[in-house]
mmCIF file of C-alpha atoms and ligand atoms in Angstrom:
data_model
loop_
_atom_site.group_PDB
_atom_site.id
_atom_site.type_symbol
_atom_site.label_atom_id
_atom_site.label_comp_id
_atom_site.label_asym_id
_atom_site.label_seq_id
_atom_site.Cartn_x
_atom_site.Cartn_y
_atom_site.Cartn_z
ATOM 1 C CA MET A 1146 18.771 336.147 106.867
ATOM 2 C CA HIS A 1147 18.738 333.888 103.877
ATOM 3 C CA PHE A 1148 16.399 330.922 104.201
ATOM 4 C CA HIS A 1149 16.248 328.133 101.692
ATOM 5 C CA ARG A 1150 12.744 326.788 101.537
ATOM 6 C CA ARG A 1151 14.056 323.286 101.718
ATOM 7 C CA ARG A 1152 12.406 320.366 103.413
ATOM 8 C CA GLY A 1153 13.973 317.630 105.473
ATOM 9 C CA TRP A 1154 16.276 315.446 103.415
ATOM 10 C CA GLU A 1155 15.250 317.229 100.239
ATOM 11 C CA ILE A 1156 18.518 316.247 98.606
ATOM 12 C CA PRO A 1157 21.085 313.595 99.418
ATOM 13 C CA GLU A 1158 23.340 314.659 102.277
ATOM 14 C CA ARG A 1159 26.411 314.912 100.085
ATOM 15 C CA GLU A 1160 24.743 317.789 98.289
ATOM 16 C CA ALA A 1161 22.986 319.290 101.246
ATOM 17 C CA THR A 1162 24.201 322.630 102.447
ATOM 18 C CA PRO A 1163 24.756 322.453 106.171
ATOM 19 C CA ARG A 1164 22.047 323.898 108.345
ATOM 20 C CA HIS A 1165 19.327 323.322 105.818
ATOM 21 C CA LEU A 1166 16.035 324.255 107.300
ATOM 22 C CA VAL A 1167 12.632 322.719 107.258
ATOM 23 C CA LEU A 1168 10.099 325.475 107.013
ATOM 24 C CA ASN A 1169 6.493 325.729 106.219
ATOM 25 C CA ARG A 1170 5.151 329.110 105.150
ATOM 26 C CA ARG A 1171 3.970 330.208 108.585
ATOM 27 C CA ALA A 1172 7.124 329.048 110.285
ATOM 28 C CA LEU A 1173 9.242 330.744 107.626
ATOM 29 C CA MET A 1174 7.658 334.071 108.450
ATOM 30 C CA ALA A 1175 8.046 333.553 112.190
ATOM 31 C CA ALA A 1176 11.661 332.575 111.774
ATOM 32 C CA ALA A 1177 12.400 335.454 109.434
ATOM 33 C CA GLY A 1178 10.832 337.837 111.947
ATOM 34 C CA ALA A 1179 13.006 336.554 114.758
ATOM 35 C CA GLY A 1180 16.115 336.454 112.600
ATOM 36 C CA ALA A 1181 15.682 339.935 111.166
ATOM 37 C CA MET A 1182 16.581 341.416 114.520
ATOM 38 C CA LEU A 1183 19.975 339.710 114.686
ATOM 39 C CA SER A 1184 23.304 340.074 112.868
ATOM 40 C CA ALA A 1185 24.418 337.108 110.734
ATOM 41 C CA GLU A 1186 26.857 335.983 113.417
ATOM 42 C CA ALA A 1187 24.294 336.373 116.177
ATOM 43 C CA GLN A 1188 21.770 334.424 114.087
ATOM 44 C CA ALA A 1189 24.173 331.507 113.768
ATOM 45 C CA GLN A 1190 24.879 331.690 117.487
ATOM 46 C CA TRP A 1191 21.154 331.875 118.295
ATOM 47 C CA LEU A 1192 20.326 328.929 116.092
ATOM 48 C CA PHE A 1193 23.234 326.626 116.512
ATOM 49 C CA GLY A 1194 25.170 327.664 119.595
ATOM 50 C CA GLY A 1195 28.811 328.582 119.806
ATOM 51 C CA ARG A 1196 31.775 326.484 118.852
ATOM 52 C CA SER A 1197 34.244 328.192 121.163
ATOM 53 C CA GLY A 1198 36.187 325.777 123.283
ATOM 54 C CA SER A 1199 34.943 322.812 121.249
ATOM 55 C CA PRO A 1200 36.435 319.551 122.426
ATOM 56 C CA SER A 1201 38.644 317.708 119.958
ATOM 57 C CA ASP A 1202 37.809 314.224 121.195
ATOM 58 C CA PRO A 1203 34.244 313.160 120.326
ATOM 59 C CA TRP A 1204 34.199 310.700 123.235
ATOM 60 C CA ALA A 1205 35.532 313.143 125.813
ATOM 61 C CA ARG A 1206 33.309 313.960 128.757
ATOM 62 C CA ASN A 1207 33.939 315.231 132.244
ATOM 63 C CA PRO A 1208 35.879 312.580 134.127
ATOM 64 C CA GLY A 1209 33.634 310.425 136.243
ATOM 65 C CA ASP A 1210 30.314 311.592 134.816
ATOM 66 C CA LEU A 1211 29.567 308.310 133.091
ATOM 67 C CA PRO A 1212 29.949 304.859 134.601
ATOM 68 C CA ASP A 1213 31.680 302.325 132.355
ATOM 69 C CA LEU A 1214 29.297 299.872 130.768
ATOM 70 C CA PRO A 1215 29.144 296.401 132.255
ATOM 71 C CA GLU A 1216 30.541 293.649 130.054
ATOM 72 C CA ALA A 1217 28.328 292.866 127.061
ATOM 73 C CA MET A 1218 28.777 289.814 124.845
ATOM 74 C CA ARG A 1219 28.327 290.256 121.112
ATOM 75 C CA ASN A 1220 25.195 288.436 119.930
ATOM 76 C CA PRO A 1221 26.241 286.308 116.901
ATOM 77 C CA ARG A 1222 22.654 285.987 115.646
ATOM 78 C CA TYR A 1223 22.834 289.389 113.932
ATOM 79 C CA GLN A 1224 25.562 289.293 111.307
ATOM 80 C CA PRO A 1225 25.961 292.583 109.439
ATOM 81 C CA GLY A 1226 27.616 291.005 106.391
ATOM 82 C CA ARG A 1227 29.934 293.986 105.963
ATOM 83 C CA ALA A 1228 32.682 295.762 107.864
ATOM 84 C CA VAL A 1229 31.925 297.828 110.942
ATOM 85 C CA SER A 1230 32.110 301.557 110.165
ATOM 86 C CA PRO A 1231 35.060 303.545 111.476
ATOM 87 C CA GLU A 1232 34.282 304.550 115.043
ATOM 88 C CA ARG A 1233 35.163 308.186 114.548
ATOM 89 C CA ASP A 1234 32.742 308.521 111.613
ATOM 90 C CA ALA A 1235 29.883 307.056 113.624
ATOM 91 C CA ILE A 1236 30.369 309.512 116.469
ATOM 92 C CA THR A 1237 31.095 312.657 114.437
ATOM 93 C CA PHE A 1238 28.681 312.389 111.474
ATOM 94 C CA ASN A 1239 25.243 312.626 113.032
ATOM 95 C CA ASN A 1240 21.676 313.720 112.485
ATOM 96 C CA PHE A 1241 20.276 315.227 115.664
ATOM 97 C CA TYR A 1242 18.113 318.249 114.933
ATOM 98 C CA GLU A 1243 17.737 319.185 118.594
ATOM 99 C CA PHE A 1244 21.373 320.280 118.367
ATOM 100 C CA GLY A 1245 21.146 321.744 114.855
ATOM 101 C CA SER A 1246 20.379 320.662 111.335
ATOM 102 C CA ASN A 1247 23.926 320.020 110.138
ATOM 103 C CA LYS A 1248 25.930 316.821 110.554
ATOM 104 C CA ASP A 1249 28.672 318.098 112.860
ATOM 105 C CA ILE A 1250 26.699 318.756 116.021
ATOM 106 C CA TRP A 1251 28.910 316.550 118.196
ATOM 107 C CA PRO A 1252 30.917 319.272 119.984
ATOM 108 C CA THR A 1253 27.667 320.897 121.144
ATOM 109 C CA ALA A 1254 25.895 317.620 121.903
ATOM 110 C CA LEU A 1255 28.821 316.288 123.900
ATOM 111 C CA ARG A 1256 28.235 318.921 126.572
ATOM 112 C CA MET A 1257 24.746 317.689 127.413
ATOM 113 C CA PRO A 1258 24.658 316.058 130.873
ATOM 114 C CA VAL A 1259 23.444 312.473 130.638
ATOM 115 C CA ARG A 1260 23.386 311.612 134.360
ATOM 116 C CA PRO A 1261 21.151 311.495 136.232
ATOM 117 C CA TRP A 1262 18.777 310.386 133.456
ATOM 118 C CA THR A 1263 15.436 308.728 133.884
ATOM 119 C CA ILE A 1264 12.910 307.426 131.435
ATOM 120 C CA ARG A 1265 9.216 307.382 132.134
ATOM 121 C CA VAL A 1266 7.224 304.434 130.768
ATOM 122 C CA ASP A 1267 3.501 305.022 130.996
ATOM 123 C CA GLY A 1268 0.141 304.843 129.257
ATOM 124 C CA MET A 1269 -1.566 301.520 128.685
ATOM 125 C CA VAL A 1270 0.603 299.398 130.961
ATOM 126 C CA GLU A 1271 -0.023 297.563 134.215
ATOM 127 C CA ALA A 1272 3.104 298.819 135.919
ATOM 128 C CA PRO A 1273 4.091 302.329 134.779
ATOM 129 C CA GLY A 1274 7.303 303.728 136.192
ATOM 130 C CA GLU A 1275 10.183 306.124 136.069
ATOM 131 C CA PHE A 1276 13.421 304.202 135.551
ATOM 132 C CA GLY A 1277 17.002 305.339 136.007
ATOM 133 C CA VAL A 1278 19.114 304.324 133.020
ATOM 134 C CA ASP A 1279 21.735 302.638 135.197
ATOM 135 C CA ASP A 1280 19.015 300.745 137.102
ATOM 136 C CA LEU A 1281 17.633 299.437 133.826
ATOM 137 C CA ILE A 1282 21.106 298.397 132.688
ATOM 138 C CA ARG A 1283 21.624 296.474 135.947
ATOM 139 C CA ARG A 1284 18.167 294.937 135.909
ATOM 140 C CA ILE A 1285 18.016 293.834 132.275
ATOM 141 C CA GLY A 1286 21.670 293.287 131.389
ATOM 142 C CA LEU A 1287 23.401 294.196 128.154
ATOM 143 C CA GLU A 1288 24.412 292.576 124.886
ATOM 144 C CA GLU A 1289 26.189 293.890 121.815
ATOM 145 C CA ARG A 1290 24.590 293.778 118.373
ATOM 146 C CA VAL A 1291 26.159 294.889 115.123
ATOM 147 C CA TYR A 1292 23.386 296.373 112.994
ATOM 148 C CA ARG A 1293 23.281 298.037 109.607
ATOM 149 C CA LEU A 1294 21.905 301.590 109.766
ATOM 150 C CA ARG A 1295 20.318 303.000 106.604
ATOM 151 C CA CYS A 1296 19.488 306.700 106.573
ATOM 152 C CA VAL A 1297 16.701 307.904 104.277
ATOM 153 C CA GLU A 1298 19.336 310.252 102.803
ATOM 154 C CA ALA A 1299 20.943 307.170 101.146
ATOM 155 C CA TRP A 1300 24.026 306.868 103.334
ATOM 156 C CA ALA A 1301 24.633 303.897 105.610
ATOM 157 C CA MET A 1302 26.809 302.712 108.469
ATOM 158 C CA THR A 1303 27.393 299.488 110.356
ATOM 159 C CA VAL A 1304 27.428 300.039 114.087
ATOM 160 C CA PRO A 1305 28.106 297.870 117.165
ATOM 161 C CA TRP A 1306 25.425 298.931 119.649
ATOM 162 C CA THR A 1307 25.383 297.880 123.299
ATOM 163 C CA GLY A 1308 21.938 297.704 124.860
ATOM 164 C CA PHE A 1309 18.904 295.531 125.391
ATOM 165 C CA GLN A 1310 15.780 294.519 123.513
ATOM 166 C CA LEU A 1311 12.829 296.871 123.959
ATOM 167 C CA SER A 1312 10.697 293.786 124.626
ATOM 168 C CA LYS A 1313 12.575 293.308 127.921
ATOM 169 C CA LEU A 1314 11.505 296.736 129.100
ATOM 170 C CA LEU A 1315 7.944 295.975 127.979
ATOM 171 C CA ASP A 1316 8.052 292.801 130.099
ATOM 172 C CA ILE A 1317 8.725 294.993 133.141
ATOM 173 C CA VAL A 1318 5.848 297.431 132.556
ATOM 174 C CA LYS A 1319 3.383 294.810 131.242
ATOM 175 C CA PRO A 1320 1.401 296.331 128.332
ATOM 176 C CA LEU A 1321 -2.391 296.115 128.567
ATOM 177 C CA GLY A 1322 -4.256 294.267 125.819
ATOM 178 C CA SER A 1323 -5.636 297.618 124.632
ATOM 179 C CA ALA A 1324 -2.163 299.023 123.801
ATOM 180 C CA LYS A 1325 -1.628 299.122 120.033
ATOM 181 C CA TYR A 1326 1.226 301.607 119.574
ATOM 182 C CA VAL A 1327 4.384 302.792 121.279
ATOM 183 C CA ARG A 1328 5.217 306.500 121.314
ATOM 184 C CA LEU A 1329 8.864 307.431 121.835
ATOM 185 C CA GLU A 1330 9.660 310.930 123.012
ATOM 186 C CA THR A 1331 13.063 312.604 122.968
ATOM 187 C CA ALA A 1332 14.054 314.753 125.943
ATOM 188 C CA GLN A 1333 14.166 318.517 125.555
ATOM 189 C CA VAL A 1334 17.276 319.819 127.277
ATOM 190 C CA PRO A 1335 17.697 323.534 126.836
ATOM 191 C CA PRO A 1336 20.138 325.229 126.876
ATOM 192 C CA HIS A 1337 22.259 322.312 125.619
ATOM 193 C CA MET A 1338 19.937 321.424 122.751
ATOM 194 C CA THR A 1339 20.468 324.654 120.886
ATOM 195 C CA GLY A 1340 18.478 323.361 117.918
ATOM 196 C CA LEU A 1341 15.302 323.644 120.021
ATOM 197 C CA ARG A 1342 15.531 327.388 119.389
ATOM 198 C CA GLN A 1343 14.344 326.601 115.882
ATOM 199 C CA THR A 1344 10.812 327.015 117.130
ATOM 200 C CA TRP A 1345 9.250 326.251 113.760
ATOM 201 C CA TYR A 1346 9.978 322.556 114.266
ATOM 202 C CA PRO A 1347 7.273 320.553 116.064
ATOM 203 C CA TRP A 1348 9.204 319.718 119.242
ATOM 204 C CA PRO A 1349 9.432 317.435 121.085
ATOM 205 C CA HIS A 1350 10.813 314.872 118.653
ATOM 206 C CA ILE A 1351 8.296 312.024 118.615
ATOM 207 C CA GLU A 1352 8.595 308.675 116.907
ATOM 208 C CA GLY A 1353 6.403 305.648 117.111
ATOM 209 C CA CYS A 1354 5.738 302.092 116.090
ATOM 210 C CA THR A 1355 3.139 299.388 116.570
ATOM 211 C CA ILE A 1356 3.212 297.212 119.656
ATOM 212 C CA GLU A 1357 4.172 294.262 117.417
ATOM 213 C CA GLU A 1358 7.144 296.200 116.018
ATOM 214 C CA ALA A 1359 8.178 297.231 119.522
ATOM 215 C CA ALA A 1360 8.051 293.603 120.676
ATOM 216 C CA ASN A 1361 10.054 292.345 117.683
ATOM 217 C CA GLU A 1362 13.410 290.868 118.625
ATOM 218 C CA LEU A 1363 15.301 293.401 116.479
ATOM 219 C CA THR A 1364 14.006 296.515 118.246
ATOM 220 C CA PHE A 1365 16.938 297.524 120.370
ATOM 221 C CA MET A 1366 17.563 300.146 123.053
ATOM 222 C CA PRO A 1367 21.232 301.131 122.867
ATOM 223 C CA VAL A 1368 23.039 302.650 125.829
ATOM 224 C CA GLY A 1369 26.443 302.235 124.223
ATOM 225 C CA LEU A 1370 28.323 301.881 120.976
ATOM 226 C CA TYR A 1371 31.797 300.553 120.172
ATOM 227 C CA GLY A 1372 31.788 299.202 123.743
ATOM 228 C CA ARG A 1373 31.559 302.642 125.344
ATOM 229 C CA PRO A 1374 28.648 304.617 126.836
ATOM 230 C CA LEU A 1375 26.486 306.100 124.094
ATOM 231 C CA PRO A 1376 27.614 309.705 123.548
ATOM 232 C CA PRO A 1377 24.879 312.356 123.347
ATOM 233 C CA GLN A 1378 25.476 312.992 119.638
ATOM 234 C CA ASN A 1379 24.369 309.385 118.979
ATOM 235 C CA GLY A 1380 21.380 309.645 121.325
ATOM 236 C CA GLY A 1381 23.005 309.035 124.685
ATOM 237 C CA PRO A 1382 22.278 307.980 127.210
ATOM 238 C CA PHE A 1383 19.393 305.952 125.798
ATOM 239 C CA ARG A 1384 17.787 305.624 122.350
ATOM 240 C CA VAL A 1385 15.882 303.200 120.160
ATOM 241 C CA VAL A 1386 17.027 301.491 116.942
ATOM 242 C CA PHE A 1387 14.808 299.862 114.308
ATOM 243 C CA PRO A 1388 17.425 298.472 111.904
ATOM 244 C CA TRP A 1389 14.930 297.589 109.170
ATOM 245 C CA LYS A 1390 13.510 301.113 108.962
ATOM 246 C CA TYR A 1391 15.044 304.343 107.737
ATOM 247 C CA GLY A 1392 17.218 305.870 110.442
ATOM 248 C CA PHE A 1393 14.915 308.797 111.182
ATOM 249 C CA LYS A 1394 12.603 306.371 113.040
ATOM 250 C CA SER A 1395 15.342 305.644 115.589
ATOM 251 C CA GLY A 1396 14.661 308.386 118.157
ATOM 252 C CA LYS A 1397 17.534 309.565 120.325
ATOM 253 C CA SER A 1398 17.992 310.585 123.985
ATOM 254 C CA LEU A 1399 14.591 309.287 125.024
ATOM 255 C CA SER A 1400 12.832 310.557 128.136
ATOM 256 C CA ARG A 1401 9.417 308.944 127.795
ATOM 257 C CA ILE A 1402 7.853 305.859 126.264
ATOM 258 C CA THR A 1403 4.054 305.735 126.170
ATOM 259 C CA LEU A 1404 1.867 302.794 125.219
ATOM 260 C CA THR A 1405 -1.306 303.966 123.577
ATOM 261 C CA ASP A 1406 -4.209 302.961 121.343
ATOM 262 C CA GLN A 1407 -3.635 306.051 119.147
ATOM 263 C CA ARG A 1408 -1.140 305.970 116.285
ATOM 264 C CA PRO A 1409 1.540 308.543 117.198
ATOM 265 C CA LYS A 1410 2.232 311.276 114.660
ATOM 266 C CA SER A 1411 5.962 311.618 114.378
ATOM 267 C CA PHE A 1412 8.127 314.721 114.135
ATOM 268 C CA TRP A 1413 8.946 314.150 110.464
ATOM 269 C CA GLU A 1414 5.455 313.013 109.585
ATOM 270 C CA THR A 1415 4.108 316.281 111.022
ATOM 271 C CA LEU A 1416 6.560 318.268 108.898
ATOM 272 C CA GLN A 1417 6.412 316.319 105.656
ATOM 273 C CA GLY A 1418 4.049 313.371 105.919
ATOM 274 C CA ASN A 1419 4.010 312.558 102.207
ATOM 275 C CA GLU A 1420 7.769 311.862 102.333
ATOM 276 C CA TYR A 1421 8.404 310.645 105.880
ATOM 277 C CA GLY A 1422 5.586 308.425 107.003
ATOM 278 C CA PHE A 1423 4.766 306.251 109.970
ATOM 279 C CA TRP A 1424 6.154 302.967 108.635
ATOM 280 C CA ALA A 1425 9.341 303.997 106.787
ATOM 281 C CA ASN A 1426 10.540 300.458 106.064
ATOM 282 C CA VAL A 1427 13.610 300.345 103.822
ATOM 283 C CA ASN A 1428 12.828 299.386 100.219
ATOM 284 C CA PRO A 1429 15.225 299.904 97.290
ATOM 285 C CA ASP A 1430 12.340 299.702 94.801
ATOM 286 C CA VAL A 1431 10.361 302.576 96.280
ATOM 287 C CA PRO A 1432 12.188 305.836 95.618
ATOM 288 C CA HIS A 1433 11.912 308.808 97.882
ATOM 289 C CA PRO A 1434 9.819 311.393 95.978
ATOM 290 C CA ARG A 1435 13.034 313.286 95.185
ATOM 291 C CA TRP A 1436 15.758 310.634 94.928
ATOM 292 C CA SER A 1437 16.364 306.935 94.365
ATOM 293 C CA GLN A 1438 16.677 304.528 97.285
ATOM 294 C CA ALA A 1439 18.224 301.771 95.124
ATOM 295 C CA THR A 1440 21.743 302.148 96.530
ATOM 296 C CA GLU A 1441 23.466 303.554 99.599
ATOM 297 C CA ARG A 1442 26.862 305.122 100.293
ATOM 298 C CA LEU A 1443 28.862 303.497 103.079
ATOM 299 C CA ILE A 1444 30.232 306.126 105.422
ATOM 300 C CA GLY A 1445 33.950 305.467 105.852
ATOM 301 C CA THR A 1446 34.733 303.932 102.457
ATOM 302 C CA ASN A 1447 32.304 305.903 100.263
ATOM 303 C CA GLU A 1448 31.553 302.635 98.491
ATOM 304 C CA ARG A 1449 28.095 302.562 96.918
ATOM 305 C CA VAL A 1450 26.268 299.285 97.507
ATOM 306 C CA PRO A 1451 22.781 298.022 96.665
ATOM 307 C CA THR A 1452 20.113 298.691 99.277
ATOM 308 C CA ARG A 1453 18.190 295.644 100.490
ATOM 309 C CA ILE A 1454 14.533 295.350 101.306
ATOM 310 C CA PHE A 1455 13.948 295.816 105.054
ATOM 311 C CA ASN A 1456 17.653 296.753 105.079
ATOM 312 C CA GLY A 1457 18.371 293.015 104.838
ATOM 313 C CA TYR A 1458 16.318 292.128 107.936
ATOM 314 C CA GLY A 1459 13.268 290.672 106.155
ATOM 315 C CA GLU A 1460 13.642 287.246 107.788
ATOM 316 C CA PHE A 1461 12.953 288.881 111.169
ATOM 317 C CA VAL A 1462 10.272 291.410 110.256
ATOM 318 C CA ALA A 1463 8.530 290.738 106.912
ATOM 319 C CA ASP A 1464 5.678 288.858 108.576
ATOM 320 C CA LEU A 1465 4.786 291.951 110.622
ATOM 321 C CA TYR A 1466 3.419 293.472 107.430
ATOM 322 C CA THR A 1467 1.606 290.656 105.644
ATOM 323 C CA ASN A 1468 -1.858 292.061 106.451
ATOM 324 C CA LEU A 1469 -0.944 295.686 105.940
ATOM 325 C CA GLN A 1470 -0.549 295.881 102.181
ATOM 326 C CA ARG A 1471 -2.851 298.915 101.971
ATOM 327 C CA GLU A 1472 -0.568 300.962 104.216
ATOM 328 C CA ARG A 1473 2.285 303.129 102.869
ATOM 329 C CA LEU A 1474 4.830 300.718 104.266
ATOM 330 C CA TRP A 1475 7.888 302.126 102.480
ATOM 331 C CA ALA A 1476 7.762 305.862 103.053
HETATM 332 N N1 LIG B 1643 16.311 311.516 116.972
HETATM 333 C C1 LIG B 1643 16.085 312.793 117.368
HETATM 334 N N2 LIG B 1643 15.559 313.024 118.569
HETATM 335 N N3 LIG B 1643 16.379 313.847 116.552
HETATM 336 C C2 LIG B 1643 16.907 313.658 115.295
HETATM 337 O O1 LIG B 1643 17.150 314.655 114.595
HETATM 338 N N4 LIG B 1643 17.658 312.043 113.601
HETATM 339 C C3 LIG B 1643 17.365 310.722 113.074
HETATM 340 C C4 LIG B 1643 17.640 309.610 114.090
HETATM 341 N N5 LIG B 1643 17.131 309.973 115.389
HETATM 342 C C5 LIG B 1643 17.145 312.327 114.851
HETATM 343 C C6 LIG B 1643 16.849 311.273 115.754
HETATM 344 C C7 LIG B 1643 18.073 310.417 111.840
HETATM 345 S S1 LIG B 1643 17.539 311.255 110.463
HETATM 346 C C8 LIG B 1643 19.030 309.448 111.754
HETATM 347 S S2 LIG B 1643 19.664 308.964 110.255
HETATM 348 C C9 LIG B 1643 19.590 308.818 112.957
HETATM 349 O O2 LIG B 1643 19.025 309.352 114.160
HETATM 350 C C10 LIG B 1643 21.081 309.051 112.989
HETATM 351 O O3 LIG B 1643 21.675 308.399 114.069
HETATM 352 P P1 LIG B 1643 23.243 308.549 114.307
HETATM 353 O O4 LIG B 1643 23.550 310.011 114.357
HETATM 354 O O5 LIG B 1643 23.534 307.842 115.580
HETATM 355 O O6 LIG B 1643 23.917 307.895 113.106
#
């Protein structure tokens, strides 16, 4: 088996060979040991699952397994300032390592059952609980927001999400004064998440933010996009989005949210902390160690446009960071 010793997002996605692997030395040996016993075809099957019988429609699911979303008004406060990305691109060009490390994981992801689905909210809160996604939708209500999404790989999209502010969920569970951080954990759903077989990754996928970032009005919990239920390849049924941070912070298919006084160490920080840190705020003037972040390529048109500080959301979030100048805010 031929492994490239390549780290996450080592090169821009347009140059990345599919299925690039993140391996440290120990993991490389473990993976090579496991892989040596399999034929090339069996290795691909083992790692990434089969493609036989792949659906052709990236929205298609079993009839009746997802309720339609209730009506959601578009919130005019968040103007993207550019055209919405083509729907098909947004739902077929994805990063979701639990399903594999290439961009076309949607046929595999689409098969993951997303009902019933509950999310546990616990830790330093007055009222911890296990919430059904549909109960939360009914209880909180939905709105649509069109946000810019900037991936650390220097591509970007503009996506209409349907969901609710994370702060509304926090209001339900009532954080204690001692809570300083929010840890966001992605579900592990074998056998659907075939990427979990890449045991050298530090599963589960964890992301995190400060309690102030979680309470910010921009922090959004999508359950839909383009007016339809969020498909698994985009993090269905329930994910988080921080539009001012690089996209890898926006954890998908969440199963648990924990309020804590300990700063969570994220999946990518564990793998490559010098390149993918805790804060990861978008900044065109701070290059990734191996490429520039000055511009971004719009998926759909391929147009290259200048990147903006905080992905253009500075008016909403810049004051979160005024006393944190010693932190590595941009990586
Ligand atoms: N969440 C989990 N659990 N696993 C992942 O691999 N990839 C991240 C983020 N959330 C990822 C994840 C990255 S790198 C990006 S750019 C966005 O999801 C992509 O979201 P999209 O596929 O909906 O565009």
